[in-house]
Amino acid sequence: MPLPPLVERLIQQHQATRITPATLDAWLAEPGDRVLFFSGDPVRFPEALDVAVVLPELQRCAGRRFAIGVVEREDEDAIARRFACQRWPALVFLRDGGYVATISGMLDWTDYLERVQQALALPAGRVPGIGIPLVATTAPSCH
């Protein structure tokens, strides 16, 4: 599946990296802040094209602090599972290979700026919902 022209523009004009399962780990191993862009099907998620347009502006407003990775459409489901990403379009923020935050959907400009600044201020942590499930060894009691 080819990327829509506005998403492809991120790679051609804004130095975004094309991300596949084969390139993801090497890209994540590079130091610093990174943002994975999951666009999804532009027919089902037309706001993805809006995100593709504002993403370079968000990067500029953040002082070019983060690199952009564009996830190939046919690889989105597999890579999204790794980061518990369930809604498109999505920006997954990562730092030094660790998960930081996800911003899903298209937001108003001021909300976007605020959420990006918040994400860039957060420490890297665990991907939400990924881990070892807790299981009780005894039945819970109300007494």
mmCIF file of C-alpha atoms in Angstrom:
data_model
loop_
_atom_site.group_PDB
_atom_site.id
_atom_site.type_symbol
_atom_site.label_atom_id
_atom_site.label_comp_id
_atom_site.label_asym_id
_atom_site.label_seq_id
_atom_site.Cartn_x
_atom_site.Cartn_y
_atom_site.Cartn_z
ATOM 1 C CA MET A 1 0.000 0.000 0.000
ATOM 2 C CA PRO A 2 1.539 3.296 -0.960
ATOM 3 C CA LEU A 3 1.532 6.136 1.527
ATOM 4 C CA PRO A 4 -0.758 9.065 0.720
ATOM 5 C CA PRO A 5 1.134 11.963 -0.933
ATOM 6 C CA LEU A 6 0.901 14.204 2.171
ATOM 7 C CA VAL A 7 2.379 11.422 4.323
ATOM 8 C CA GLU A 8 5.048 10.635 1.716
ATOM 9 C CA ARG A 9 5.915 14.344 1.805
ATOM 10 C CA LEU A 10 7.137 13.874 5.401
ATOM 11 C CA ILE A 11 9.817 11.535 4.059
ATOM 12 C CA GLN A 12 10.669 13.475 0.911
ATOM 13 C CA GLN A 13 10.688 17.016 2.314
ATOM 14 C CA HIS A 14 10.954 16.755 6.106
ATOM 15 C CA GLN A 15 13.637 14.082 6.619
ATOM 16 C CA ALA A 16 11.246 11.561 8.188
ATOM 17 C CA THR A 17 12.401 7.948 8.134
ATOM 18 C CA ARG A 18 10.344 5.177 6.544
ATOM 19 C CA ILE A 19 9.742 2.577 9.295
ATOM 20 C CA THR A 20 9.183 -1.157 8.778
ATOM 21 C CA PRO A 21 9.621 -4.052 11.210
ATOM 22 C CA ALA A 22 13.104 -4.545 9.721
ATOM 23 C CA THR A 23 14.175 -0.918 10.372
ATOM 24 C CA LEU A 24 12.350 -0.165 13.627
ATOM 25 C CA ASP A 25 14.903 -1.454 16.156
ATOM 26 C CA ALA A 26 17.835 0.359 14.517
ATOM 27 C CA TRP A 27 15.801 3.587 14.395
ATOM 28 C CA LEU A 28 14.811 3.209 18.053
ATOM 29 C CA ALA A 29 18.447 2.531 19.049
ATOM 30 C CA GLU A 30 19.426 6.037 17.963
ATOM 31 C CA PRO A 31 19.566 8.465 20.907
ATOM 32 C CA GLY A 32 17.046 11.180 21.576
ATOM 33 C CA ASP A 33 13.378 11.865 21.113
ATOM 34 C CA ARG A 34 11.515 10.168 18.280
ATOM 35 C CA VAL A 35 7.925 10.165 17.066
ATOM 36 C CA LEU A 36 6.345 7.300 15.153
ATOM 37 C CA PHE A 37 3.498 8.415 12.905
ATOM 38 C CA PHE A 38 0.734 5.876 12.280
ATOM 39 C CA SER A 39 -1.502 7.360 9.582
ATOM 40 C CA GLY A 40 -3.893 4.509 8.894
ATOM 41 C CA ASP A 41 -6.170 4.386 5.879
ATOM 42 C CA PRO A 42 -6.869 7.997 4.812
ATOM 43 C CA VAL A 43 -10.349 7.017 3.651
ATOM 44 C CA ARG A 44 -11.269 5.681 7.114
ATOM 45 C CA PHE A 45 -9.185 8.286 8.973
ATOM 46 C CA PRO A 46 -9.115 11.461 6.842
ATOM 47 C CA GLU A 47 -7.730 13.456 9.791
ATOM 48 C CA ALA A 48 -4.463 11.540 9.258
ATOM 49 C CA LEU A 49 -3.737 13.856 6.347
ATOM 50 C CA ASP A 50 -4.192 16.850 8.653
ATOM 51 C CA VAL A 51 -1.763 15.302 11.150
ATOM 52 C CA ALA A 52 0.739 14.748 8.324
ATOM 53 C CA VAL A 53 0.555 18.461 7.512
ATOM 54 C CA VAL A 54 0.895 19.756 11.096
ATOM 55 C CA LEU A 55 3.545 17.262 12.259
ATOM 56 C CA PRO A 56 6.492 19.190 10.728
ATOM 57 C CA GLU A 57 5.135 22.375 12.324
ATOM 58 C CA LEU A 58 4.914 20.652 15.704
ATOM 59 C CA GLN A 59 8.492 19.496 15.211
ATOM 60 C CA ARG A 60 9.582 23.046 14.340
ATOM 61 C CA CYS A 61 7.785 24.511 17.382
ATOM 62 C CA ALA A 62 9.544 21.942 19.585
ATOM 63 C CA GLY A 63 12.908 23.150 18.319
ATOM 64 C CA ARG A 64 13.314 20.133 16.032
ATOM 65 C CA ARG A 65 13.853 18.141 19.205
ATOM 66 C CA PHE A 66 12.386 14.919 17.795
ATOM 67 C CA ALA A 67 12.976 12.793 14.715
ATOM 68 C CA ILE A 68 9.962 11.533 12.772
ATOM 69 C CA GLY A 69 9.392 7.960 11.673
ATOM 70 C CA VAL A 70 6.568 7.158 9.266
ATOM 71 C CA VAL A 71 5.259 3.625 9.700
ATOM 72 C CA GLU A 72 4.525 1.878 6.407
ATOM 73 C CA ARG A 73 0.792 1.214 6.034
ATOM 74 C CA GLU A 74 1.146 -2.578 5.665
ATOM 75 C CA ASP A 75 3.241 -2.705 8.871
ATOM 76 C CA GLU A 76 1.091 -0.480 11.063
ATOM 77 C CA ASP A 77 -0.828 -3.233 12.848
ATOM 78 C CA ALA A 78 2.285 -5.213 13.778
ATOM 79 C CA ILE A 79 4.236 -2.180 14.979
ATOM 80 C CA ALA A 80 1.204 -0.651 16.718
ATOM 81 C CA ARG A 81 0.818 -3.767 18.888
ATOM 82 C CA ARG A 82 4.355 -3.252 20.184
ATOM 83 C CA PHE A 83 3.360 0.174 21.533
ATOM 84 C CA ALA A 84 -0.258 -0.628 22.501
ATOM 85 C CA CYS A 85 -1.424 1.863 19.884
ATOM 86 C CA GLN A 86 -5.079 1.256 19.088
ATOM 87 C CA ARG A 87 -6.366 4.438 17.447
ATOM 88 C CA TRP A 88 -5.345 6.105 14.190
ATOM 89 C CA PRO A 89 -3.906 8.523 13.368
ATOM 90 C CA ALA A 90 -1.409 8.368 16.194
ATOM 91 C CA LEU A 91 1.890 9.890 17.225
ATOM 92 C CA VAL A 92 3.899 7.619 19.516
ATOM 93 C CA PHE A 93 6.627 9.470 21.402
ATOM 94 C CA LEU A 94 9.767 7.543 22.301
ATOM 95 C CA ARG A 95 13.061 8.488 23.929
ATOM 96 C CA ASP A 96 16.306 6.533 23.762
ATOM 97 C CA GLY A 97 14.308 3.491 22.668
ATOM 98 C CA GLY A 98 11.772 3.726 25.527
ATOM 99 C CA TYR A 99 8.068 4.547 25.318
ATOM 100 C CA VAL A 100 6.980 8.031 26.448
ATOM 101 C CA ALA A 101 3.399 8.792 25.312
ATOM 102 C CA THR A 102 0.826 8.500 22.546
ATOM 103 C CA ILE A 103 -1.266 11.295 21.073
ATOM 104 C CA SER A 104 -4.152 9.965 18.990
ATOM 105 C CA GLY A 105 -6.413 11.756 16.558
ATOM 106 C CA MET A 106 -6.290 15.323 15.295
ATOM 107 C CA LEU A 107 -6.325 18.077 17.928
ATOM 108 C CA ASP A 108 -6.735 21.837 17.917
ATOM 109 C CA TRP A 109 -3.376 23.539 17.396
ATOM 110 C CA THR A 110 -2.981 24.846 20.963
ATOM 111 C CA ASP A 111 -3.970 21.453 22.400
ATOM 112 C CA TYR A 112 -1.458 19.761 20.097
ATOM 113 C CA LEU A 113 1.342 22.101 21.162
ATOM 114 C CA GLU A 114 0.537 21.525 24.822
ATOM 115 C CA ARG A 115 0.370 17.729 24.470
ATOM 116 C CA VAL A 116 3.652 17.608 22.504
ATOM 117 C CA GLN A 117 5.413 19.742 25.135
ATOM 118 C CA GLN A 118 4.008 17.493 27.881
ATOM 119 C CA ALA A 119 5.193 14.377 26.045
ATOM 120 C CA LEU A 120 8.676 15.810 25.568
ATOM 121 C CA ALA A 121 8.851 16.552 29.320
ATOM 122 C CA LEU A 122 7.829 13.049 30.431
ATOM 123 C CA PRO A 123 10.358 10.354 31.282
ATOM 124 C CA ALA A 124 10.465 7.179 29.222
ATOM 125 C CA GLY A 125 8.570 4.345 30.844
ATOM 126 C CA ARG A 126 6.647 1.179 30.235
ATOM 127 C CA VAL A 127 4.247 0.804 27.325
ATOM 128 C CA PRO A 128 0.722 0.951 28.807
ATOM 129 C CA GLY A 129 -1.037 -2.378 28.939
ATOM 130 C CA ILE A 130 2.090 -4.354 28.087
ATOM 131 C CA GLY A 131 3.572 -6.535 30.772
ATOM 132 C CA ILE A 132 2.900 -9.458 33.014
ATOM 133 C CA PRO A 133 -0.734 -9.746 34.120
ATOM 134 C CA LEU A 134 -1.341 -9.839 37.864
ATOM 135 C CA VAL A 135 -3.064 -12.964 39.123
ATOM 136 C CA ALA A 136 -4.320 -13.406 42.689
ATOM 137 C CA THR A 137 -3.294 -16.621 44.418
ATOM 138 C CA THR A 138 -6.300 -16.474 46.717
ATOM 139 C CA ALA A 139 -9.854 -15.377 46.199
ATOM 140 C CA PRO A 140 -10.544 -11.783 47.225
ATOM 141 C CA SER A 141 -12.387 -11.349 50.483
ATOM 142 C CA CYS A 142 -14.760 -8.640 51.664
ATOM 143 C CA HIS A 143 -13.986 -9.324 55.361
#
